[in-house]
PDB file of C-alpha atoms in Angstrom:
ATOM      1  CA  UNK W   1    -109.711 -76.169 -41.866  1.00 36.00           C
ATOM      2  CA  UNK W   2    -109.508 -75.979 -45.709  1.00 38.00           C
ATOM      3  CA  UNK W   3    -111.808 -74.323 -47.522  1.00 42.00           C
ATOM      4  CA  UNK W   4    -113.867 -75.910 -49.637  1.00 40.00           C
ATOM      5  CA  UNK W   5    -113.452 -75.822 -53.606  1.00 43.00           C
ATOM      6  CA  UNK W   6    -115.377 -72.953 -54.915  1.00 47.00           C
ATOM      7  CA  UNK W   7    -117.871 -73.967 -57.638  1.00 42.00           C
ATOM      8  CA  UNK W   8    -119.167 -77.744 -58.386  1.00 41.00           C
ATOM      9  CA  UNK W   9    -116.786 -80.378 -56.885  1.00 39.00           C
ATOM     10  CA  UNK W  10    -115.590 -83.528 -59.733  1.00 43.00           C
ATOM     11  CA  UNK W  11    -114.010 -86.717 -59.419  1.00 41.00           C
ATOM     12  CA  UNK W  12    -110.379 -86.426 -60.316  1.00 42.00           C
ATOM     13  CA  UNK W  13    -109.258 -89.241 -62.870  1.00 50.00           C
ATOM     14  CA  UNK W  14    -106.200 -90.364 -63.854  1.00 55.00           C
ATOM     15  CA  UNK W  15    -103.057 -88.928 -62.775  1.00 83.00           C
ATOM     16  CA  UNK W  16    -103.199 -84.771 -63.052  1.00 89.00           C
ATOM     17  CA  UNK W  17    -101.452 -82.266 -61.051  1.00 92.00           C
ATOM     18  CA  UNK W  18     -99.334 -78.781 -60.530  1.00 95.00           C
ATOM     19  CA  UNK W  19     -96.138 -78.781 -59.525  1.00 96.00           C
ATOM     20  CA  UNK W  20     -94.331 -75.589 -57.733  1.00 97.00           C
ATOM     21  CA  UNK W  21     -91.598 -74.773 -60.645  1.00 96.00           C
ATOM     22  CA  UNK W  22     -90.297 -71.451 -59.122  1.00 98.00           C
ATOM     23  CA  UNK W  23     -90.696 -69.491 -56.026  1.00 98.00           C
ATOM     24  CA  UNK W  24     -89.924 -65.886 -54.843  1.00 98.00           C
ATOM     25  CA  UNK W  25     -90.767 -64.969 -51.171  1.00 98.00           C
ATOM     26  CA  UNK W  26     -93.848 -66.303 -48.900  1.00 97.00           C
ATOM     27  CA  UNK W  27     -95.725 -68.619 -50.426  1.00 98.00           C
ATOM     28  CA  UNK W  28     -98.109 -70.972 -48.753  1.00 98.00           C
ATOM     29  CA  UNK W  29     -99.900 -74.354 -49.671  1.00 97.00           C
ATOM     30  CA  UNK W  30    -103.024 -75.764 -48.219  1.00 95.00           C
ATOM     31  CA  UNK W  31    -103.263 -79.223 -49.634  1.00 91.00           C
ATOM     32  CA  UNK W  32    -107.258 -80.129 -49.140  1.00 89.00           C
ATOM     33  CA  UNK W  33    -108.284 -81.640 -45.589  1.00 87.00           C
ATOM     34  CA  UNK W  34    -104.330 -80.473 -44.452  1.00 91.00           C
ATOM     35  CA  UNK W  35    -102.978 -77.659 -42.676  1.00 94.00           C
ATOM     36  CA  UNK W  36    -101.328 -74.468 -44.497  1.00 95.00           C
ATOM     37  CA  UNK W  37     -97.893 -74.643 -44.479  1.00 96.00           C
ATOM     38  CA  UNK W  38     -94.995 -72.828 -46.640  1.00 98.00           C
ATOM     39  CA  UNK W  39     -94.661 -74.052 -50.197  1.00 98.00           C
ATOM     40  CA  UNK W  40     -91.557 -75.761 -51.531  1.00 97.00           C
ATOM     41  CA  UNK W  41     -89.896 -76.213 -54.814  1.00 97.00           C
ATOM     42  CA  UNK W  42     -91.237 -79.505 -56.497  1.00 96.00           C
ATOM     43  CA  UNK W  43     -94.882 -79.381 -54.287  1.00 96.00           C
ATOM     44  CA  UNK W  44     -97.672 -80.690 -56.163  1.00 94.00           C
ATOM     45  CA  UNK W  45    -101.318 -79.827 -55.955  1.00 95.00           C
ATOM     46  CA  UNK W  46    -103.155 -82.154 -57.231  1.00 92.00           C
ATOM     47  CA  UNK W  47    -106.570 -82.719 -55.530  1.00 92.00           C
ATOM     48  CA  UNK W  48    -109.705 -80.709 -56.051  1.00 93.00           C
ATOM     49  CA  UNK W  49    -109.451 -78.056 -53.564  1.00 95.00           C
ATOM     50  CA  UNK W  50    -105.977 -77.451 -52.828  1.00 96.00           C
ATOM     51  CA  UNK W  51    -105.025 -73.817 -52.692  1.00 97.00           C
ATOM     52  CA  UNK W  52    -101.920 -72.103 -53.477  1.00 98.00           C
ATOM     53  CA  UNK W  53    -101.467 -67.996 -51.903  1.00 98.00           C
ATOM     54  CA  UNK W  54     -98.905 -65.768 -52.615  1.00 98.00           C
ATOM     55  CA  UNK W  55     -97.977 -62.754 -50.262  1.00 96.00           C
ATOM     56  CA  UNK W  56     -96.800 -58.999 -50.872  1.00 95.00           C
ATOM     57  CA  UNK W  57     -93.328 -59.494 -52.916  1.00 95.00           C
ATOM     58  CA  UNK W  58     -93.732 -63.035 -53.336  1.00 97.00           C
ATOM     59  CA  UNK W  59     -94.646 -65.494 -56.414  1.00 98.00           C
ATOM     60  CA  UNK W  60     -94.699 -68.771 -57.865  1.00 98.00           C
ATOM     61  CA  UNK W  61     -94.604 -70.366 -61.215  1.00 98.00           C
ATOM     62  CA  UNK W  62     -96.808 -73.976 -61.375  1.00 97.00           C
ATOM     63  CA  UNK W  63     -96.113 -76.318 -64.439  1.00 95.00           C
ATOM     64  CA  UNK W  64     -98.792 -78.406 -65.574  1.00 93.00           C
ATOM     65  CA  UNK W  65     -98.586 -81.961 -65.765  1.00 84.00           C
ATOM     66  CA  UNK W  66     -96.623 -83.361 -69.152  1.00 74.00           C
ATOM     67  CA  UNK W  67     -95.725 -79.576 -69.878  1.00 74.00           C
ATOM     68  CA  UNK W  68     -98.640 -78.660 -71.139  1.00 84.00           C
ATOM     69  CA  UNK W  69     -98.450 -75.205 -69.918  1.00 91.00           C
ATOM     70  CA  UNK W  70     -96.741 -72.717 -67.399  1.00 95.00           C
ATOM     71  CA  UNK W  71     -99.231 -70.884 -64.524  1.00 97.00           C
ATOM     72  CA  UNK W  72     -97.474 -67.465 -63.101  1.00 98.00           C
ATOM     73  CA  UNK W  73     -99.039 -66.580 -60.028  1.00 98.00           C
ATOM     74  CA  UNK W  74     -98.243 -62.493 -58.903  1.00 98.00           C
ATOM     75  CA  UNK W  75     -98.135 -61.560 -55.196  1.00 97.00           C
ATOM     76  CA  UNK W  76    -100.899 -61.361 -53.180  1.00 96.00           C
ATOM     77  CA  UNK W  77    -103.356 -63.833 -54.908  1.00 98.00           C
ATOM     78  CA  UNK W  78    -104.831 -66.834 -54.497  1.00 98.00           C
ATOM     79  CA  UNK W  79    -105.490 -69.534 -56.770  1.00 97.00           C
ATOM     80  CA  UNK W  80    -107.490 -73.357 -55.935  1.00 97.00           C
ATOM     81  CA  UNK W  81    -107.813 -76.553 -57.757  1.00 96.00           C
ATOM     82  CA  UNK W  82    -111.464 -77.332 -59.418  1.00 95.00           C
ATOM     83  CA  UNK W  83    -110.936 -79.679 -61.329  1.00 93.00           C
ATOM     84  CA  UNK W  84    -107.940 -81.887 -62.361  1.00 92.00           C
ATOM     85  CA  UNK W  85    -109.526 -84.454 -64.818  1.00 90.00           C
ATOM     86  CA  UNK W  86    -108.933 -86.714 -67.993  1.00 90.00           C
ATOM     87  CA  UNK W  87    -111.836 -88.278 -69.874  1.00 89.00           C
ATOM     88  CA  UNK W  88    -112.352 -91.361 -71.455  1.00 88.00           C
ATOM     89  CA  UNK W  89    -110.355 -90.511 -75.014  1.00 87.00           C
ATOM     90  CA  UNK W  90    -107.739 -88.999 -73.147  1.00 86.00           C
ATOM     91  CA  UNK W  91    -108.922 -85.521 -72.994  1.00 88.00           C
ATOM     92  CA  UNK W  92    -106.883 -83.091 -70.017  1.00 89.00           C
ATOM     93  CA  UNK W  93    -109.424 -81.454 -68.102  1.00 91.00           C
ATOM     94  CA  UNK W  94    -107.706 -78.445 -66.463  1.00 93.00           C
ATOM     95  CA  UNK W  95    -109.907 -75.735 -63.873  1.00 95.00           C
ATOM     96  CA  UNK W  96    -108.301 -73.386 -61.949  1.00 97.00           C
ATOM     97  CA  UNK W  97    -110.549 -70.789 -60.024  1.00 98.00           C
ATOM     98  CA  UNK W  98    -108.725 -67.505 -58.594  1.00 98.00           C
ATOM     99  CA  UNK W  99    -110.138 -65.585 -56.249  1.00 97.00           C
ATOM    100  CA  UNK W 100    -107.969 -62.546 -56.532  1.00 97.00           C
ATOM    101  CA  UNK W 101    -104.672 -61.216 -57.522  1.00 98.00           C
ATOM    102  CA  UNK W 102    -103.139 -61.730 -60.827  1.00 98.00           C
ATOM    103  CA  UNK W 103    -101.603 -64.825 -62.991  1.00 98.00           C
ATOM    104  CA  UNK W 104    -100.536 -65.591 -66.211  1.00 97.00           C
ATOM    105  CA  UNK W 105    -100.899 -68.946 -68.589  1.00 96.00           C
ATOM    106  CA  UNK W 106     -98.718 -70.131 -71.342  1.00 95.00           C
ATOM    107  CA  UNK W 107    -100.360 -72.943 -72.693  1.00 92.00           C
ATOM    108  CA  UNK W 108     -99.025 -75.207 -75.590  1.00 89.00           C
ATOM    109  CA  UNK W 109    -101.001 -76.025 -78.322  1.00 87.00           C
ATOM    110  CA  UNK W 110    -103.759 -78.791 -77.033  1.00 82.00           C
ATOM    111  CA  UNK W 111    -103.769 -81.399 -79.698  1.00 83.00           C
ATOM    112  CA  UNK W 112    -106.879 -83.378 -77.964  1.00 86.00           C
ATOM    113  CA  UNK W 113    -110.027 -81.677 -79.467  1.00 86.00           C
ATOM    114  CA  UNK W 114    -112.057 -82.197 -75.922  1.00 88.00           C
ATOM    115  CA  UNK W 115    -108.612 -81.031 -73.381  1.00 88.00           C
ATOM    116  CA  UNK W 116    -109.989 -77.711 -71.383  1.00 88.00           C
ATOM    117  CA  UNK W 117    -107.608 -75.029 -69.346  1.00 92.00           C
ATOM    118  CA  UNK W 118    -110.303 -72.882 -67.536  1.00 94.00           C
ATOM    119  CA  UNK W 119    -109.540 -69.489 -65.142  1.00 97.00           C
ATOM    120  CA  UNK W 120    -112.384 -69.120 -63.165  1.00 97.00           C
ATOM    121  CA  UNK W 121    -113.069 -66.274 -61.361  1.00 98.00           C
ATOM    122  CA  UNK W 122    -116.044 -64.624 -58.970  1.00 97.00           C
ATOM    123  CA  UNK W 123    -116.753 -62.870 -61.837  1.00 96.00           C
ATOM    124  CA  UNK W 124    -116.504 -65.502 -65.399  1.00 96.00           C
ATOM    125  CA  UNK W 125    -114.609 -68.241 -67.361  1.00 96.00           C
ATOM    126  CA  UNK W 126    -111.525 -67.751 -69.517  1.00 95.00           C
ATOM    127  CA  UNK W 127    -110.693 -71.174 -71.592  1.00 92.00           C
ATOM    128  CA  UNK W 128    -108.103 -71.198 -73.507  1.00 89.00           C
ATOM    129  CA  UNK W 129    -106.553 -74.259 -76.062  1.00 78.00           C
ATOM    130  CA  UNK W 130    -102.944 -73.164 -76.663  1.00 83.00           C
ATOM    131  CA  UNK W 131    -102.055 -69.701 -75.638  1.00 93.00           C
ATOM    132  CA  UNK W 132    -100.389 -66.586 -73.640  1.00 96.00           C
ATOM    133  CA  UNK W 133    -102.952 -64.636 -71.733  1.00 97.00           C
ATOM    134  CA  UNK W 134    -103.005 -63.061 -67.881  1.00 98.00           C
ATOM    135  CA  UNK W 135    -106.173 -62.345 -65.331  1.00 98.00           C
ATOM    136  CA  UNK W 136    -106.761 -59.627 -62.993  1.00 98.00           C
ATOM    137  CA  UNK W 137    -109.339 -60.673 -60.035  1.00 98.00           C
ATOM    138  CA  UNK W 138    -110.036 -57.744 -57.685  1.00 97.00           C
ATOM    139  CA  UNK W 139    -111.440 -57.784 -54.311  1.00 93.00           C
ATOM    140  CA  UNK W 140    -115.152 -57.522 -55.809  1.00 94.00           C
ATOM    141  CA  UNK W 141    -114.300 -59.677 -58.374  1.00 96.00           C
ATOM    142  CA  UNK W 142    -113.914 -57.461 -61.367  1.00 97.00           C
ATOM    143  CA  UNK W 143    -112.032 -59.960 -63.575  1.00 98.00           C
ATOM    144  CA  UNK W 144    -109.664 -58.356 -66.239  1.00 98.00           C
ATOM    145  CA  UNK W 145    -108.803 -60.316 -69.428  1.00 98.00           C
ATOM    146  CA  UNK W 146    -105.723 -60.058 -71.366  1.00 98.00           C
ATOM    147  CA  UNK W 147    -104.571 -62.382 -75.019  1.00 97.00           C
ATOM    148  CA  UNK W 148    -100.880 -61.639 -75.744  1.00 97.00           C
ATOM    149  CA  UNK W 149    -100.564 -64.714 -78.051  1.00 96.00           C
ATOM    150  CA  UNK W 150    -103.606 -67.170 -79.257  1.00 95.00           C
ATOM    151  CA  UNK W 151    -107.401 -66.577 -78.313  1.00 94.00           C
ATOM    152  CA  UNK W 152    -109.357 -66.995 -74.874  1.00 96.00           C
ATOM    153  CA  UNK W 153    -112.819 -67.324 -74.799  1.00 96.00           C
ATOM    154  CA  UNK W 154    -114.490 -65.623 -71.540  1.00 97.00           C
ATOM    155  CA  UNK W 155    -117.772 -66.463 -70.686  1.00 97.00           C
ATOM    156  CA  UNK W 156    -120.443 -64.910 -68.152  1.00 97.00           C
ATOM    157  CA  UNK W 157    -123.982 -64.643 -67.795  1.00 96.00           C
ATOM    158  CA  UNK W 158    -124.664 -66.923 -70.332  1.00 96.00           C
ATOM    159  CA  UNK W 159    -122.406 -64.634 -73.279  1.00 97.00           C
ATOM    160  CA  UNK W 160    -119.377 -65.428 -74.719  1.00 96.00           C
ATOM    161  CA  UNK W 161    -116.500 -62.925 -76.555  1.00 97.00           C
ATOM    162  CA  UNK W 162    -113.564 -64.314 -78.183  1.00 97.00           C
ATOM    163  CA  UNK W 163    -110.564 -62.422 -76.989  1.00 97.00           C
ATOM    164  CA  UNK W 164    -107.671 -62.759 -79.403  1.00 96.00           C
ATOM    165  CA  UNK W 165    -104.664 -61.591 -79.114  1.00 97.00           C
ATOM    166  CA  UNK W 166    -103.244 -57.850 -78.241  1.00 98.00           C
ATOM    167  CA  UNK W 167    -106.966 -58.041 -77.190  1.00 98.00           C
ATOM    168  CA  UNK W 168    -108.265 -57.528 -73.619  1.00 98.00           C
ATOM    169  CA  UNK W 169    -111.333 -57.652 -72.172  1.00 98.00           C
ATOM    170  CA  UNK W 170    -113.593 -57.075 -68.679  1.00 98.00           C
ATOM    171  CA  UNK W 171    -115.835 -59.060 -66.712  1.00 98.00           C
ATOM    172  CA  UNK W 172    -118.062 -57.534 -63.981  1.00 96.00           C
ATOM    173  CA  UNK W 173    -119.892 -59.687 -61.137  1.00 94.00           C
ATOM    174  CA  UNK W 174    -123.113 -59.903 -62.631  1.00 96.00           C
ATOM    175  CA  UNK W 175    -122.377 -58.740 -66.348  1.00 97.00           C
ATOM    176  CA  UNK W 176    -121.602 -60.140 -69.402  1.00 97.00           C
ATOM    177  CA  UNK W 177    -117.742 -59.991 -70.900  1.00 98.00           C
ATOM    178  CA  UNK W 178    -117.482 -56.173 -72.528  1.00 97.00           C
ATOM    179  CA  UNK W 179    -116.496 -56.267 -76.284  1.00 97.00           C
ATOM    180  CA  UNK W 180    -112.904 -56.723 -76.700  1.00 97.00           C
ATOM    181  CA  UNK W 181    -110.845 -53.789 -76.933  1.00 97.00           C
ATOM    182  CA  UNK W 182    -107.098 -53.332 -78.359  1.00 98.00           C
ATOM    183  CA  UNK W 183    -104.452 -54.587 -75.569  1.00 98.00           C
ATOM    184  CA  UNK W 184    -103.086 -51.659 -73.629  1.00 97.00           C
ATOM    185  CA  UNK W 185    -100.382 -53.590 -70.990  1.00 98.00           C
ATOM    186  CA  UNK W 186    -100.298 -50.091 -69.775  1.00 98.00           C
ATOM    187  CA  UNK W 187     -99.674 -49.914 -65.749  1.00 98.00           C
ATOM    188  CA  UNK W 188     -99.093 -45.878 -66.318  1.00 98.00           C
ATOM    189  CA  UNK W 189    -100.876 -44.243 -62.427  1.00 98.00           C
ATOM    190  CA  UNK W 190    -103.246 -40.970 -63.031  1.00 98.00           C
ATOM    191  CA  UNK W 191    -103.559 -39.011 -59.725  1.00 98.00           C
ATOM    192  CA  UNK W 192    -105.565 -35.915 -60.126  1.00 98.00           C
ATOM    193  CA  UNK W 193    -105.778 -35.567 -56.117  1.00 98.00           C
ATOM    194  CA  UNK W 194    -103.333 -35.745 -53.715  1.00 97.00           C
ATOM    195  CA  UNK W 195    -103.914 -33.628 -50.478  1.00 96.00           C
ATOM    196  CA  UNK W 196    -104.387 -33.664 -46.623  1.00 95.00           C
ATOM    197  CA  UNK W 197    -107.718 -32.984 -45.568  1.00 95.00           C
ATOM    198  CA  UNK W 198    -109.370 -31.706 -42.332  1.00 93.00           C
ATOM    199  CA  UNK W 199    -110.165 -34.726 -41.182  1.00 93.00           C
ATOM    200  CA  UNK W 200    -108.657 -37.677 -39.263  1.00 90.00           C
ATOM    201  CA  UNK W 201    -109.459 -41.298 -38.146  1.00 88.00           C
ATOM    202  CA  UNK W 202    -110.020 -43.106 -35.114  1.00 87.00           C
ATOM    203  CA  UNK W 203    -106.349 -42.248 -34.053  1.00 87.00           C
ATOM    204  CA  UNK W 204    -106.830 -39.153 -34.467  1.00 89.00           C
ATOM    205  CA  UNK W 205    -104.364 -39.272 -37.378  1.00 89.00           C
ATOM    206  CA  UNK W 206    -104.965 -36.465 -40.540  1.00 92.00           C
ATOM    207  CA  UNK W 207    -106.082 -37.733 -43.582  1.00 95.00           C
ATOM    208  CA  UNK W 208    -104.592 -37.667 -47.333  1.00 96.00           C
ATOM    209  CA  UNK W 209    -107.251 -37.690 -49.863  1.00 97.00           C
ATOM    210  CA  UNK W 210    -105.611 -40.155 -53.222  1.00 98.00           C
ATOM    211  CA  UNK W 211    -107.621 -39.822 -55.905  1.00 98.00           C
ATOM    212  CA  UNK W 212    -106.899 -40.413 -59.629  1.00 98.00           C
ATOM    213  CA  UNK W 213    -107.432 -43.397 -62.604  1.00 98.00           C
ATOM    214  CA  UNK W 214    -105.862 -46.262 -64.466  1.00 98.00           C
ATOM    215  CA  UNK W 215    -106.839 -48.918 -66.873  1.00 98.00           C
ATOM    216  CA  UNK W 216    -110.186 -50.753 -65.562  1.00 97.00           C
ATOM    217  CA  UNK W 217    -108.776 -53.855 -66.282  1.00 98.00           C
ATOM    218  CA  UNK W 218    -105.635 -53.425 -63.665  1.00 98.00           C
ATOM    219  CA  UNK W 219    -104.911 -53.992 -59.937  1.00 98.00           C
ATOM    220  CA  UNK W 220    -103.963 -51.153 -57.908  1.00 98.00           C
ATOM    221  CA  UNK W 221    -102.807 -51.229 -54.491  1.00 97.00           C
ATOM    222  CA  UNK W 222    -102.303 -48.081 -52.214  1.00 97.00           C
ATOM    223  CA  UNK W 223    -100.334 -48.383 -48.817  1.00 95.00           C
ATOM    224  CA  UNK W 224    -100.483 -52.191 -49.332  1.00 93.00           C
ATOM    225  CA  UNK W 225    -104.253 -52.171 -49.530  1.00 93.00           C
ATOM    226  CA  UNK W 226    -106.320 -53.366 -52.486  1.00 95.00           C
ATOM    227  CA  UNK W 227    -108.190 -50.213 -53.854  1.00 96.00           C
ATOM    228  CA  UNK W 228    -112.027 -50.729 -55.475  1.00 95.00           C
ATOM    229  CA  UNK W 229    -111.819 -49.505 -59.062  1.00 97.00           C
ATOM    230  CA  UNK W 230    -115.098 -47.897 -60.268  1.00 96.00           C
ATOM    231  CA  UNK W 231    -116.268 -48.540 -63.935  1.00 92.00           C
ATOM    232  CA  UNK W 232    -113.906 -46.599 -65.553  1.00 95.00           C
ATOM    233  CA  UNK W 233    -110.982 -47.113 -63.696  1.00 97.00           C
ATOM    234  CA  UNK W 234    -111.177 -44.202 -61.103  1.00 98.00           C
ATOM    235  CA  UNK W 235    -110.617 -44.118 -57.408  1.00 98.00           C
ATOM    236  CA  UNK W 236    -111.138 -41.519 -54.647  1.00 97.00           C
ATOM    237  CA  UNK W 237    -109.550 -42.592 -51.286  1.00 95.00           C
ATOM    238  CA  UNK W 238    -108.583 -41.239 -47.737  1.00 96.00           C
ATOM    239  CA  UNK W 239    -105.676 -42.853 -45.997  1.00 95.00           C
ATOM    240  CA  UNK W 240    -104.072 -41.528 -42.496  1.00 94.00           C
ATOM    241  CA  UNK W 241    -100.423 -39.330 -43.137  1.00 92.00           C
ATOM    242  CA  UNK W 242     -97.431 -41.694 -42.157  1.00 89.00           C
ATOM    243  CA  UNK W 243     -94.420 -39.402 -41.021  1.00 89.00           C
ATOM    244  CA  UNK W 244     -92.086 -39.745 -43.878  1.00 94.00           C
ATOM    245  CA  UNK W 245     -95.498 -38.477 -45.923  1.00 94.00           C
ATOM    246  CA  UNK W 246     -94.875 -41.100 -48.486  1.00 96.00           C
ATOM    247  CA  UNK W 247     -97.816 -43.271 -49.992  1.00 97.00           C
ATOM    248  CA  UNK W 248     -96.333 -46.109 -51.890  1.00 97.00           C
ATOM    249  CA  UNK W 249     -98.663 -47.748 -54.605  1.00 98.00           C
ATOM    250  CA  UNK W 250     -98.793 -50.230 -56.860  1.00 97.00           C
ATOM    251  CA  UNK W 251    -100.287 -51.326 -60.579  1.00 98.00           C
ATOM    252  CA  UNK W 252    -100.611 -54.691 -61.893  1.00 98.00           C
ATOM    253  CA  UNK W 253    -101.816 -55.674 -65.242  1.00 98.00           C
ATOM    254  CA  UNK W 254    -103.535 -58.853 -66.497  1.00 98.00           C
ATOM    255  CA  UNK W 255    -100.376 -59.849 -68.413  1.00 98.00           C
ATOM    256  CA  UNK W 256     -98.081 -59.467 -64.659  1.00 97.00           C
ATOM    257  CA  UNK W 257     -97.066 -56.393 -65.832  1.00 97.00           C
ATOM    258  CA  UNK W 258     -95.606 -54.193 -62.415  1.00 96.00           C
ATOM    259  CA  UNK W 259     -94.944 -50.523 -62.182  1.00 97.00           C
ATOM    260  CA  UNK W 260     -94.540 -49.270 -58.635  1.00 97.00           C
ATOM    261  CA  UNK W 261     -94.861 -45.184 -57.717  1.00 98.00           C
ATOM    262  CA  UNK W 262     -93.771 -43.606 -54.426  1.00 97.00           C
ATOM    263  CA  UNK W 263     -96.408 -40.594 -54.086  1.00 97.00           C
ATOM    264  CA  UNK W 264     -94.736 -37.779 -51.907  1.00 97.00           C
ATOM    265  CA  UNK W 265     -97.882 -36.161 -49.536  1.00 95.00           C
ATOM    266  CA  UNK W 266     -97.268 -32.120 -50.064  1.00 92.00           C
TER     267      UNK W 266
END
């Protein structure tokens, strides 16, 4: 079964969808009320509640109808159609809600005052009118916000900051946007631990203790698991030893950038 849309349901009006532009790897489709099934060049989404998920080395680029923008959706994430609208003048009507991973938006100008792009996450709204920005989403819904080109509102809890660009900002579950802060793009890996410990798991396997930092706003992934970022970026985890004693990990920012490290257990 499909899942339903997260967030309120509308009435789609007019003729509005995504189409699949570019693909690398896996990528799957789950048109609403339909089975999943592998995506293919020239797919459109275009009902409220159709879902689009990328796996590990895999990504797709969706174009929005009439060009008005580009969508770049990293590996593992997940992205639905809210709401696909236009309004009685003629207004576009664009929501998108990710529940985790990473994409990017290049949006055109919007000439209709009332025409809406939305990213919404767990966590907040980012609208934007004509732009180049990029969303992190992690697994608890920490929702990182990045302007390259333009300005993107985000909203939560009722606040608003305006996040212009070589700005980026950070939106807890639960919290208002933080103040925006000068753009770092910076994928740069801080580990300040790196050891086996005395302990092992239920296999009976040792255990390597990773522990080190990067920018709050990023997505890091160690031994092709999502890793829980605290509030200023930090992490402190135990994994079992594999026997080539390599961990690999991996750091996304909101703007897609990707910087992989091979950690070497000692």
């Amino acid at each position: 079964m499909a899942k339903a849309a997260h967030g309120q349901r509308r009435t789609i009006r007019g003729d509005r969808w995504l189409t699949v532009a570019a693909l690398r790897g896996y990528v799957e489709i789950q048109p609403m009320g339909e089975t999943r099934r592998r995506a293919r060049l020239g797919d459109r989404l275009d009902r409220v509640g159709d879902i689009l998920t990328t796996g590990p080395q895999a990504s797709a680029r969706l174009e929005v109808d009439l060009a008005i923008g580009f969508v770049s959706v990293a590996e593992n994430s997940q992205l639905q159609i809210r709401t696909l609208s236009i309004t009685q003048n003629g207004a576009r009507i664009t929501e998108l809600f990710v529940l985790r991973g990473q994409v990017r938006l290049r949006v055109r100008p919007l000439t209709n005052p009332d025409t809406r792009l939305e990213i919404h996450t767990p966590a907040g709204v980012s609208g934007v009118r004509g732009t180049d920005f990029g969303v992190t989403v992690a697994l608890d819904g920490q929702t990182g916000v990045a302007t390259l080109e333009g300005r993107v509102v985000a909203s939560a809890q009722g606040q608003t900051v305006s996040v212009a660009a070589d700005q980026q900002s950070l939106i807890r579950q639960g919290e208002a946007p933080t103040p925006p802060a000068p753009l770092r793009n910076d994928p740069t890996l801080y580990i300040e631990v790196l050891r086996v410990t005395d302990t092992t798991d239920e296999q009976n396997r040792p255990l390597v203790q990773v522990a080190g930092y990067t920018d709050v706003v990023n997505l890091l992934r160690l031994a092709g698991e999502q890793v829980t970022l605290d509030r200023n970026g930090r992490f402190d985890m135990f994994l079992p030893i594999v026997a080539n004693r390599r961990i690999e990990a991996l750091v996304t920012t909101p703007l897609g950038t990707i910087q992989t490290y091979e950690l070497v257990v000692p």
